[in-house]
PDB file of C-alpha atoms and ligand atoms in Angstrom:
ATOM      1  CA  MET E   1      -0.023   0.067  -0.007  1.00  0.00           C
ATOM      2  CA  ASP E   2       2.593   2.587  -1.156  1.00  0.00           C
ATOM      3  CA  GLY E   3       2.427   6.220  -1.870  1.00  0.00           C
ATOM      4  CA  ASN E   4       0.323   7.448   0.849  1.00  0.00           C
ATOM      5  CA  GLY E   5       2.782  10.176   2.006  1.00  0.00           C
ATOM      6  CA  ARG E   6       3.659  11.435  -1.590  1.00  0.00           C
ATOM      7  CA  TRP E   7      -0.410  11.555  -2.360  1.00  0.00           C
ATOM      8  CA  ALA E   8      -0.571  13.598   0.904  1.00  0.00           C
ATOM      9  CA  ARG E   9       2.394  16.003   0.193  1.00  0.00           C
ATOM     10  CA  GLU E  10       1.223  16.475  -3.426  1.00  0.00           C
ATOM     11  CA  ARG E  11      -1.802  18.104  -1.475  1.00  0.00           C
ATOM     12  CA  GLY E  12       0.026  20.055   0.553  1.00  0.00           C
ATOM     13  CA  GLU E  13      -1.124  17.931   3.540  1.00  0.00           C
ATOM     14  CA  GLU E  14       1.017  15.952   6.275  1.00  0.00           C
ATOM     15  CA  ARG E  15       1.909  12.354   5.455  1.00  0.00           C
ATOM     16  CA  VAL E  16      -0.581  11.248   7.987  1.00  0.00           C
ATOM     17  CA  PHE E  17      -3.529  12.554   6.100  1.00  0.00           C
ATOM     18  CA  GLY E  18      -2.353  10.323   3.358  1.00  0.00           C
ATOM     19  CA  HIS E  19      -2.440   7.121   5.577  1.00  0.00           C
ATOM     20  CA  ALA E  20      -5.910   8.269   6.807  1.00  0.00           C
ATOM     21  CA  SER E  21      -7.330   8.597   3.183  1.00  0.00           C
ATOM     22  CA  GLY E  22      -5.712   5.150   2.544  1.00  0.00           C
ATOM     23  CA  VAL E  23      -8.001   3.525   4.915  1.00  0.00           C
ATOM     24  CA  GLU E  24     -10.817   3.965   2.181  1.00  0.00           C
ATOM     25  CA  SER E  25      -8.567   2.426  -0.188  1.00  0.00           C
ATOM     26  CA  VAL E  26      -8.399  -0.708   2.374  1.00  0.00           C
ATOM     27  CA  ARG E  27     -12.048  -0.987   2.552  1.00  0.00           C
ATOM     28  CA  SER E  28     -12.256  -0.833  -1.135  1.00  0.00           C
ATOM     29  CA  ALA E  29      -9.941  -3.631  -1.718  1.00  0.00           C
ATOM     30  CA  VAL E  30     -11.663  -5.655   0.950  1.00  0.00           C
ATOM     31  CA  SER E  31     -15.033  -5.126  -0.641  1.00  0.00           C
ATOM     32  CA  ALA E  32     -13.413  -5.689  -4.204  1.00  0.00           C
ATOM     33  CA  ALA E  33     -11.788  -8.985  -3.169  1.00  0.00           C
ATOM     34  CA  GLY E  34     -14.976 -10.082  -1.405  1.00  0.00           C
ATOM     35  CA  GLU E  35     -16.887  -9.734  -4.811  1.00  0.00           C
ATOM     36  CA  LEU E  36     -14.293 -11.456  -6.953  1.00  0.00           C
ATOM     37  CA  GLY E  37     -14.171 -14.500  -4.666  1.00  0.00           C
ATOM     38  CA  VAL E  38     -10.718 -13.799  -3.732  1.00  0.00           C
ATOM     39  CA  GLU E  39      -9.773 -16.012  -0.591  1.00  0.00           C
ATOM     40  CA  TYR E  40      -6.736 -14.301   0.687  1.00  0.00           C
ATOM     41  CA  LEU E  41      -5.729 -10.662   0.847  1.00  0.00           C
ATOM     42  CA  THR E  42      -2.464  -9.968   2.797  1.00  0.00           C
ATOM     43  CA  LEU E  43      -1.861  -6.146   3.233  1.00  0.00           C
ATOM     44  CA  TYR E  44       1.610  -4.759   4.105  1.00  0.00           C
ATOM     45  CA  ALA E  45       0.576  -2.058   6.451  1.00  0.00           C
ATOM     46  CA  PHE E  46       3.666  -1.833   8.518  1.00  0.00           C
ATOM     47  CA  SER E  47       7.124  -2.899   7.585  1.00  0.00           C
ATOM     48  CA  THR E  48       9.974  -3.959  10.113  1.00  0.00           C
ATOM     49  CA  GLU E  49      11.951  -0.988   8.334  1.00  0.00           C
ATOM     50  CA  ASN E  50       8.970   1.320   9.128  1.00  0.00           C
ATOM     51  CA  TRP E  51      10.059   1.213  12.712  1.00  0.00           C
ATOM     52  CA  SER E  52      12.781   3.831  11.622  1.00  0.00           C
ATOM     53  CA  ARG E  53      10.042   6.587  10.440  1.00  0.00           C
ATOM     54  CA  PRO E  54       9.714   9.674  12.663  1.00  0.00           C
ATOM     55  CA  ARG E  55       8.037   8.725  15.901  1.00  0.00           C
ATOM     56  CA  GLU E  56       5.120  10.818  15.246  1.00  0.00           C
ATOM     57  CA  GLU E  57       4.345   9.134  11.951  1.00  0.00           C
ATOM     58  CA  ILE E  58       4.366   5.789  13.530  1.00  0.00           C
ATOM     59  CA  ASN E  59       2.331   6.772  16.649  1.00  0.00           C
ATOM     60  CA  ALA E  60      -0.257   8.248  14.007  1.00  0.00           C
ATOM     61  CA  LEU E  61      -0.124   5.037  12.099  1.00  0.00           C
ATOM     62  CA  MET E  62      -0.716   3.119  15.138  1.00  0.00           C
ATOM     63  CA  GLU E  63      -3.736   5.148  16.313  1.00  0.00           C
ATOM     64  CA  LEU E  64      -5.033   4.679  12.997  1.00  0.00           C
ATOM     65  CA  LEU E  65      -4.968   0.991  13.038  1.00  0.00           C
ATOM     66  CA  VAL E  66      -6.665   0.972  16.753  1.00  0.00           C
ATOM     67  CA  LYS E  67      -9.429   3.040  15.449  1.00  0.00           C
ATOM     68  CA  SER E  68      -9.821   1.343  12.061  1.00  0.00           C
ATOM     69  CA  LEU E  69      -9.988  -2.306  13.604  1.00  0.00           C
ATOM     70  CA  ALA E  70     -12.781  -0.883  16.231  1.00  0.00           C
ATOM     71  CA  GLY E  71     -14.451   0.977  13.552  1.00  0.00           C
ATOM     72  CA  GLU E  72     -14.688  -1.882  10.965  1.00  0.00           C
ATOM     73  CA  VAL E  73     -15.125  -4.878  12.985  1.00  0.00           C
ATOM     74  CA  ASN E  74     -19.017  -5.060  12.473  1.00  0.00           C
ATOM     75  CA  GLU E  75     -18.515  -4.599   8.837  1.00  0.00           C
ATOM     76  CA  LEU E  76     -15.892  -7.243   8.800  1.00  0.00           C
ATOM     77  CA  ILE E  77     -18.266  -9.787  10.507  1.00  0.00           C
ATOM     78  CA  ARG E  78     -21.310  -8.857   8.230  1.00  0.00           C
ATOM     79  CA  LYS E  79     -19.010  -9.375   5.120  1.00  0.00           C
ATOM     80  CA  GLY E  80     -17.914 -12.853   6.657  1.00  0.00           C
ATOM     81  CA  VAL E  81     -14.031 -11.635   6.591  1.00  0.00           C
ATOM     82  CA  ARG E  82     -11.832 -13.406   8.966  1.00  0.00           C
ATOM     83  CA  LEU E  83      -8.959 -11.024   9.970  1.00  0.00           C
ATOM     84  CA  ARG E  84      -5.344 -12.218  11.098  1.00  0.00           C
ATOM     85  CA  SER E  85      -2.001 -10.730  11.482  1.00  0.00           C
ATOM     86  CA  THR E  86       1.387 -11.690  10.741  1.00  0.00           C
ATOM     87  CA  GLY E  87       4.606 -10.131  11.900  1.00  0.00           C
ATOM     88  CA  ASP E  88       6.422  -9.246  15.080  1.00  0.00           C
ATOM     89  CA  ILE E  89       2.810  -8.092  16.816  1.00  0.00           C
ATOM     90  CA  SER E  90       4.629  -8.228  20.197  1.00  0.00           C
ATOM     91  CA  ALA E  91       6.498  -5.074  19.183  1.00  0.00           C
ATOM     92  CA  LEU E  92       3.304  -3.092  18.632  1.00  0.00           C
ATOM     93  CA  PRO E  93       2.007  -0.929  21.065  1.00  0.00           C
ATOM     94  CA  GLU E  94      -0.358  -2.671  23.575  1.00  0.00           C
ATOM     95  CA  ALA E  95      -3.562  -1.003  22.236  1.00  0.00           C
ATOM     96  CA  CYS E  96      -3.007  -2.425  18.646  1.00  0.00           C
ATOM     97  CA  ILE E  97      -2.136  -5.881  20.086  1.00  0.00           C
ATOM     98  CA  SER E  98      -5.300  -5.960  22.232  1.00  0.00           C
ATOM     99  CA  GLY E  99      -7.397  -4.383  19.402  1.00  0.00           C
ATOM    100  CA  LEU E 100      -5.876  -7.053  16.858  1.00  0.00           C
ATOM    101  CA  ARG E 101      -6.491  -9.905  19.206  1.00  0.00           C
ATOM    102  CA  ASP E 102     -10.147  -8.520  19.915  1.00  0.00           C
ATOM    103  CA  VAL E 103     -11.076  -8.509  16.130  1.00  0.00           C
ATOM    104  CA  GLU E 104      -9.296 -11.836  15.261  1.00  0.00           C
ATOM    105  CA  ALA E 105     -11.754 -13.460  18.175  1.00  0.00           C
ATOM    106  CA  GLN E 106     -14.850 -11.823  17.076  1.00  0.00           C
ATOM    107  CA  THR E 107     -14.196 -12.931  13.141  1.00  0.00           C
ATOM    108  CA  ALA E 108     -12.650 -16.330  13.954  1.00  0.00           C
ATOM    109  CA  HIS E 109     -15.720 -17.787  12.714  1.00  0.00           C
ATOM    110  CA  CYS E 110     -15.886 -16.126   9.370  1.00  0.00           C
ATOM    111  CA  THR E 111     -15.579 -18.192   6.427  1.00  0.00           C
ATOM    112  CA  GLY E 112     -15.402 -15.521   3.593  1.00  0.00           C
ATOM    113  CA  LEU E 113     -12.207 -13.540   2.615  1.00  0.00           C
ATOM    114  CA  ASN E 114      -9.221 -14.259   5.029  1.00  0.00           C
ATOM    115  CA  LEU E 115      -7.943 -10.756   5.647  1.00  0.00           C
ATOM    116  CA  ILE E 116      -4.217 -10.667   6.785  1.00  0.00           C
ATOM    117  CA  LEU E 117      -2.405  -7.597   7.955  1.00  0.00           C
ATOM    118  CA  ALA E 118       1.353  -7.695   7.770  1.00  0.00           C
ATOM    119  CA  LEU E 119       2.589  -5.730  10.751  1.00  0.00           C
ATOM    120  CA  SER E 120       5.737  -5.148  12.023  1.00  0.00           C
ATOM    121  CA  TYR E 121       6.610  -7.489   9.131  1.00  0.00           C
ATOM    122  CA  SER E 122       9.436  -8.537   6.938  1.00  0.00           C
ATOM    123  CA  GLY E 123      10.283 -11.711   5.009  1.00  0.00           C
ATOM    124  CA  ARG E 124      13.670 -11.788   6.447  1.00  0.00           C
ATOM    125  CA  TRP E 125      12.225 -11.607   9.702  1.00  0.00           C
ATOM    126  CA  GLU E 126       9.741 -14.310   9.062  1.00  0.00           C
ATOM    127  CA  LEU E 127      12.432 -16.611   7.496  1.00  0.00           C
ATOM    128  CA  THR E 128      14.837 -15.866  10.380  1.00  0.00           C
ATOM    129  CA  GLU E 129      12.115 -16.862  12.815  1.00  0.00           C
ATOM    130  CA  ALA E 130      11.391 -20.208  10.775  1.00  0.00           C
ATOM    131  CA  VAL E 131      14.983 -21.308  11.111  1.00  0.00           C
ATOM    132  CA  ARG E 132      14.927 -20.518  14.912  1.00  0.00           C
ATOM    133  CA  ARG E 133      11.958 -22.669  15.255  1.00  0.00           C
ATOM    134  CA  ILE E 134      13.562 -25.412  12.974  1.00  0.00           C
ATOM    135  CA  VAL E 135      16.637 -25.526  15.259  1.00  0.00           C
ATOM    136  CA  ARG E 136      14.546 -25.690  18.497  1.00  0.00           C
ATOM    137  CA  SER E 137      12.509 -28.587  17.169  1.00  0.00           C
ATOM    138  CA  GLY E 138      16.089 -30.605  16.666  1.00  0.00           C
ATOM    139  CA  THR E 139      15.244 -31.641  13.235  1.00  0.00           C
ATOM    140  CA  PRO E 140      18.369 -33.079  11.734  1.00  0.00           C
ATOM    141  CA  ALA E 141      19.775 -31.042   8.948  1.00  0.00           C
ATOM    142  CA  GLU E 142      19.564 -34.000   6.258  1.00  0.00           C
ATOM    143  CA  ASN E 143      15.882 -33.957   7.133  1.00  0.00           C
ATOM    144  CA  ILE E 144      15.213 -30.408   6.265  1.00  0.00           C
ATOM    145  CA  VAL E 145      13.559 -30.092   2.981  1.00  0.00           C
ATOM    146  CA  GLU E 146      11.553 -27.140   1.396  1.00  0.00           C
ATOM    147  CA  ASP E 147       8.315 -28.129   3.268  1.00  0.00           C
ATOM    148  CA  THR E 148      10.170 -27.976   6.699  1.00  0.00           C
ATOM    149  CA  ILE E 149      10.684 -24.606   6.001  1.00  0.00           C
ATOM    150  CA  ARG E 150       7.192 -23.946   4.671  1.00  0.00           C
ATOM    151  CA  GLN E 151       5.705 -25.433   7.587  1.00  0.00           C
ATOM    152  CA  HIS E 152       7.543 -23.240   9.989  1.00  0.00           C
ATOM    153  CA  LEU E 153       6.785 -19.943   8.185  1.00  0.00           C
ATOM    154  CA  SER E 154       4.235 -17.492  10.409  1.00  0.00           C
ATOM    155  CA  MET E 155       1.311 -18.837   8.632  1.00  0.00           C
ATOM    156  CA  PRO E 156       1.728 -22.246   7.183  1.00  0.00           C
ATOM    157  CA  ASP E 157      -1.905 -22.797   6.321  1.00  0.00           C
ATOM    158  CA  VAL E 158      -2.125 -19.713   4.008  1.00  0.00           C
ATOM    159  CA  PRO E 159      -1.354 -20.476   0.251  1.00  0.00           C
ATOM    160  CA  ASP E 160       1.332 -18.624  -1.463  1.00  0.00           C
ATOM    161  CA  PRO E 161      -0.037 -15.556  -3.090  1.00  0.00           C
ATOM    162  CA  GLU E 162      -0.965 -15.762  -6.757  1.00  0.00           C
ATOM    163  CA  LEU E 163      -0.623 -12.116  -7.484  1.00  0.00           C
ATOM    164  CA  LEU E 164       1.053  -9.354  -5.725  1.00  0.00           C
ATOM    165  CA  VAL E 165       0.164  -5.662  -6.258  1.00  0.00           C
ATOM    166  CA  ARG E 166       2.438  -2.603  -5.583  1.00  0.00           C
ATOM    167  CA  THR E 167       1.110   0.945  -6.078  1.00  0.00           C
ATOM    168  CA  SER E 168       2.692   4.194  -6.433  1.00  0.00           C
ATOM    169  CA  GLY E 169       5.211   3.241  -9.321  1.00  0.00           C
ATOM    170  CA  GLU E 170       7.874   1.414  -6.778  1.00  0.00           C
ATOM    171  CA  GLN E 171       8.887  -2.038  -8.391  1.00  0.00           C
ATOM    172  CA  ARG E 172      10.402  -3.650  -5.634  1.00  0.00           C
ATOM    173  CA  LEU E 173       9.288  -6.396  -3.240  1.00  0.00           C
ATOM    174  CA  SER E 174      10.542  -4.338  -0.140  1.00  0.00           C
ATOM    175  CA  ASN E 175      11.129  -7.474   2.059  1.00  0.00           C
ATOM    176  CA  PHE E 176       7.563  -8.708   1.626  1.00  0.00           C
ATOM    177  CA  LEU E 177       6.790 -12.465   1.867  1.00  0.00           C
ATOM    178  CA  LEU E 178       9.900 -13.129   0.270  1.00  0.00           C
ATOM    179  CA  TRP E 179       9.548 -17.143   0.513  1.00  0.00           C
ATOM    180  CA  GLN E 180       5.682 -17.020  -0.708  1.00  0.00           C
ATOM    181  CA  LEU E 181       6.143 -14.807  -3.734  1.00  0.00           C
ATOM    182  CA  ALA E 182       8.603 -17.081  -5.276  1.00  0.00           C
ATOM    183  CA  TYR E 183       6.104 -17.910  -8.288  1.00  0.00           C
ATOM    184  CA  SER E 184       3.706 -14.997  -7.717  1.00  0.00           C
ATOM    185  CA  GLU E 185       2.545 -12.620 -10.510  1.00  0.00           C
ATOM    186  CA  LEU E 186       3.555  -9.121  -9.991  1.00  0.00           C
ATOM    187  CA  HIS E 187       1.545  -6.075 -11.047  1.00  0.00           C
ATOM    188  CA  PHE E 188       3.053  -2.542 -10.715  1.00  0.00           C
ATOM    189  CA  THR E 189       0.676   0.367 -11.005  1.00  0.00           C
ATOM    190  CA  PRO E 190       1.737   4.267 -10.804  1.00  0.00           C
ATOM    191  CA  VAL E 191      -1.675   4.826  -8.925  1.00  0.00           C
ATOM    192  CA  MET E 192      -1.022   6.058  -5.313  1.00  0.00           C
ATOM    193  CA  TRP E 193      -2.557   3.828  -2.589  1.00  0.00           C
ATOM    194  CA  PRO E 194      -5.209   6.396  -1.528  1.00  0.00           C
ATOM    195  CA  ASP E 195      -6.409   6.826  -5.174  1.00  0.00           C
ATOM    196  CA  PHE E 196      -6.353   2.737  -5.588  1.00  0.00           C
ATOM    197  CA  ARG E 197      -9.917   1.838  -5.360  1.00  0.00           C
ATOM    198  CA  GLU E 198     -12.346  -0.847  -6.374  1.00  0.00           C
ATOM    199  CA  ASP E 199     -11.894  -0.504 -10.007  1.00  0.00           C
ATOM    200  CA  HIS E 200      -8.135  -0.555  -9.793  1.00  0.00           C
ATOM    201  CA  PHE E 201      -8.137  -3.594  -7.596  1.00  0.00           C
ATOM    202  CA  LYS E 202     -10.786  -5.470  -9.837  1.00  0.00           C
ATOM    203  CA  ALA E 203      -8.647  -4.215 -13.041  1.00  0.00           C
ATOM    204  CA  ALA E 204      -5.525  -5.810 -11.699  1.00  0.00           C
ATOM    205  CA  VAL E 205      -7.094  -9.373 -10.750  1.00  0.00           C
ATOM    206  CA  LEU E 206      -8.928  -9.566 -14.101  1.00  0.00           C
ATOM    207  CA  GLU E 207      -5.592  -8.561 -15.835  1.00  0.00           C
ATOM    208  CA  PHE E 208      -3.956 -11.382 -13.782  1.00  0.00           C
ATOM    209  CA  ARG E 209      -6.666 -13.894 -14.721  1.00  0.00           C
ATOM    210  CA  GLY E 210      -5.706 -13.452 -18.272  1.00  0.00           C
ATOM    211  CA  ARG E 211      -2.046 -14.380 -17.553  1.00  0.00           C
ATOM    212  CA  GLU E 212      -0.365 -17.716 -18.475  1.00  0.00           C
ATOM    213  CA  ARG E 213       1.242 -19.341 -15.390  1.00  0.00           C
ATOM    214  CA  ARG E 214       3.987 -21.687 -16.279  1.00  0.00           C
ATOM    215  CA  PHE E 215       5.682 -22.754 -12.944  1.00  0.00           C
ATOM    216  CA  GLY E 216       8.915 -23.378 -14.730  1.00  0.00           C
ATOM    217  CA  ARG E 217       7.299 -25.473 -17.810  1.00  0.00           C
ATOM    218  CA  THR E 218       7.202 -24.642 -21.216  1.00  0.00           C
ATOM    219  CA  GLY E 219       4.456 -23.023 -23.046  1.00  0.00           C
ATOM    220  CA  ASP E 220       3.487 -26.235 -24.691  1.00  0.00           C
ATOM    221  CA  GLN E 221       3.121 -27.811 -21.448  1.00  0.00           C
ATOM    222  CA  VAL E 222       0.711 -25.386 -20.143  1.00  0.00           C
ATOM    223  CA  SER E 223      -2.631 -26.385 -21.597  1.00  0.00           C
ATOM    224  CA  GLY E 224      -4.729 -27.644 -19.000  1.00  0.00           C
ATOM    225  CA  GLY E 225      -4.587 -24.464 -16.516  1.00  0.00           C
ATOM    226  CA  VAL E 226      -3.316 -24.000 -13.367  1.00  0.00           C
ATOM    227  CA  GLN E 227      -4.578 -26.577 -11.511  1.00  0.00           C
ATOM    228  CA  ASP E 228      -3.458 -29.140 -13.717  1.00  0.00           C
ATOM    229  CA  ILE E 229       0.204 -27.900 -13.686  1.00  0.00           C
ATOM    230  CA  LYS E 230       0.049 -27.885 -10.015  1.00  0.00           C
ATOM    231  CA  GLN E 231      -0.933 -31.490 -10.100  1.00  0.00           C
ATOM    232  CA  GLY E 232       1.733 -32.299 -12.271  1.00  0.00           C
ATOM    233  CA  ILE E 233       4.262 -30.981 -10.244  1.00  0.00           C
ATOM    234  CA  LYS E 234       3.060 -32.780  -6.973  1.00  0.00           C
ATOM    235  CA  LYS E 235       2.822 -35.914  -9.069  1.00  0.00           C
ATOM    236  CA  GLU E 236       6.284 -35.772 -10.384  1.00  0.00           C
ATOM    237  CA  GLU E 237       7.332 -35.213  -6.504  1.00  0.00           C
TER     238      GLU E 237
HETATM  239  C1  FPP I 301       3.144   3.179   2.443  1.00  0.00           C
HETATM  240  O1  FPP I 301       3.115   4.467   2.112  1.00  0.00           O
HETATM  241  C2  FPP I 301       2.089   2.958   3.726  1.00  0.00           C
HETATM  242  C3  FPP I 301       2.096   2.704   4.870  1.00  0.00           C
HETATM  243  C4  FPP I 301       3.543   2.688   5.415  1.00  0.00           C
HETATM  244  C5  FPP I 301       1.329   2.710   5.749  1.00  0.00           C
HETATM  245  C6  FPP I 301      -0.005   1.907   5.178  1.00  0.00           C
HETATM  246  C7  FPP I 301      -1.341   2.273   6.002  1.00  0.00           C
HETATM  247  C8  FPP I 301      -2.698   2.444   5.789  1.00  0.00           C
HETATM  248  C9  FPP I 301      -2.769   2.619   4.492  1.00  0.00           C
HETATM  249  C10 FPP I 301      -3.596   2.673   6.689  1.00  0.00           C
HETATM  250  C11 FPP I 301      -3.656   1.761   7.990  1.00  0.00           C
HETATM  251  C12 FPP I 301      -4.076   0.265   7.405  1.00  0.00           C
HETATM  252  C13 FPP I 301      -4.902  -0.592   7.948  1.00  0.00           C
HETATM  253  C14 FPP I 301      -5.001  -1.907   7.570  1.00  0.00           C
HETATM  254  C15 FPP I 301      -6.195   0.160   8.579  1.00  0.00           C
HETATM  255  P1  FPP I 301       4.473   5.603   2.345  1.00  0.00           P
HETATM  256  O2  FPP I 301       4.274   6.152   3.515  1.00  0.00           O
HETATM  257  O3  FPP I 301       5.553   4.719   2.177  1.00  0.00           O
HETATM  258  O4  FPP I 301       4.037   6.476   1.241  1.00  0.00           O
HETATM  259  P2  FPP I 301       5.312   7.197   0.273  1.00  0.00           P
HETATM  260  O5  FPP I 301       6.132   6.131  -0.561  1.00  0.00           O
HETATM  261  O6  FPP I 301       4.735   8.237  -0.586  1.00  0.00           O
HETATM  262  O7  FPP I 301       6.351   7.942   1.273  1.00  0.00           O
END
């Protein structure tokens, strides 16, 4: 969700105004994802690196998060959205932790969209944590395979993203879901996050649905659709 600060500055406003406006885009994304039948939506709301921002901006972001969680919980439940979080949550202020835990508990029964907030998150943090857990488990080195690492990630039950969308013209991963994005399609748009609304979200997903995903195979081999390709890989394993 990139470009909030620049969007605000272009309007002669403080950066925080951009974050606050970005909350409406979060609502739009959740709504569009629900309509399109997207099962998992992970939002990179605060990275490990974001802790180096000015204290006032961090505080404002945390306040916005607490306010948004409390203000949206009923709507999330109404839409059947289950909220979860990933990242070093213990590093967040107490009000954020309790706000998150509260909404997670209240939406735990929801079976629609899984909305995951990445907070105090980075891909390298997640991989480091995974390695620590594997070492603590005493797994012999020769028994460690790719699936061992996957099983020790923060949310092993969540499938890899099919599509990554980054707004504001930046074309980087910025330490997001480094393991999980291995085969994801990438969509970069110049639109700033506060302007990125339902139509933009839907256009990105529709454009993605038209892409050919090869998972390392040749174009000729790709004839039976994504499902067949994944099954084919499984069979060979
Ligand atoms: C990146 O833009 C955005 C963030 C660091 C924060 C995103 C947070 C929100 C949209 C609001 C709260 C979220 C939820 C889930 C309620 P930037 O500040 O890096 O913008 P810039 O690249 O223009 O400086």
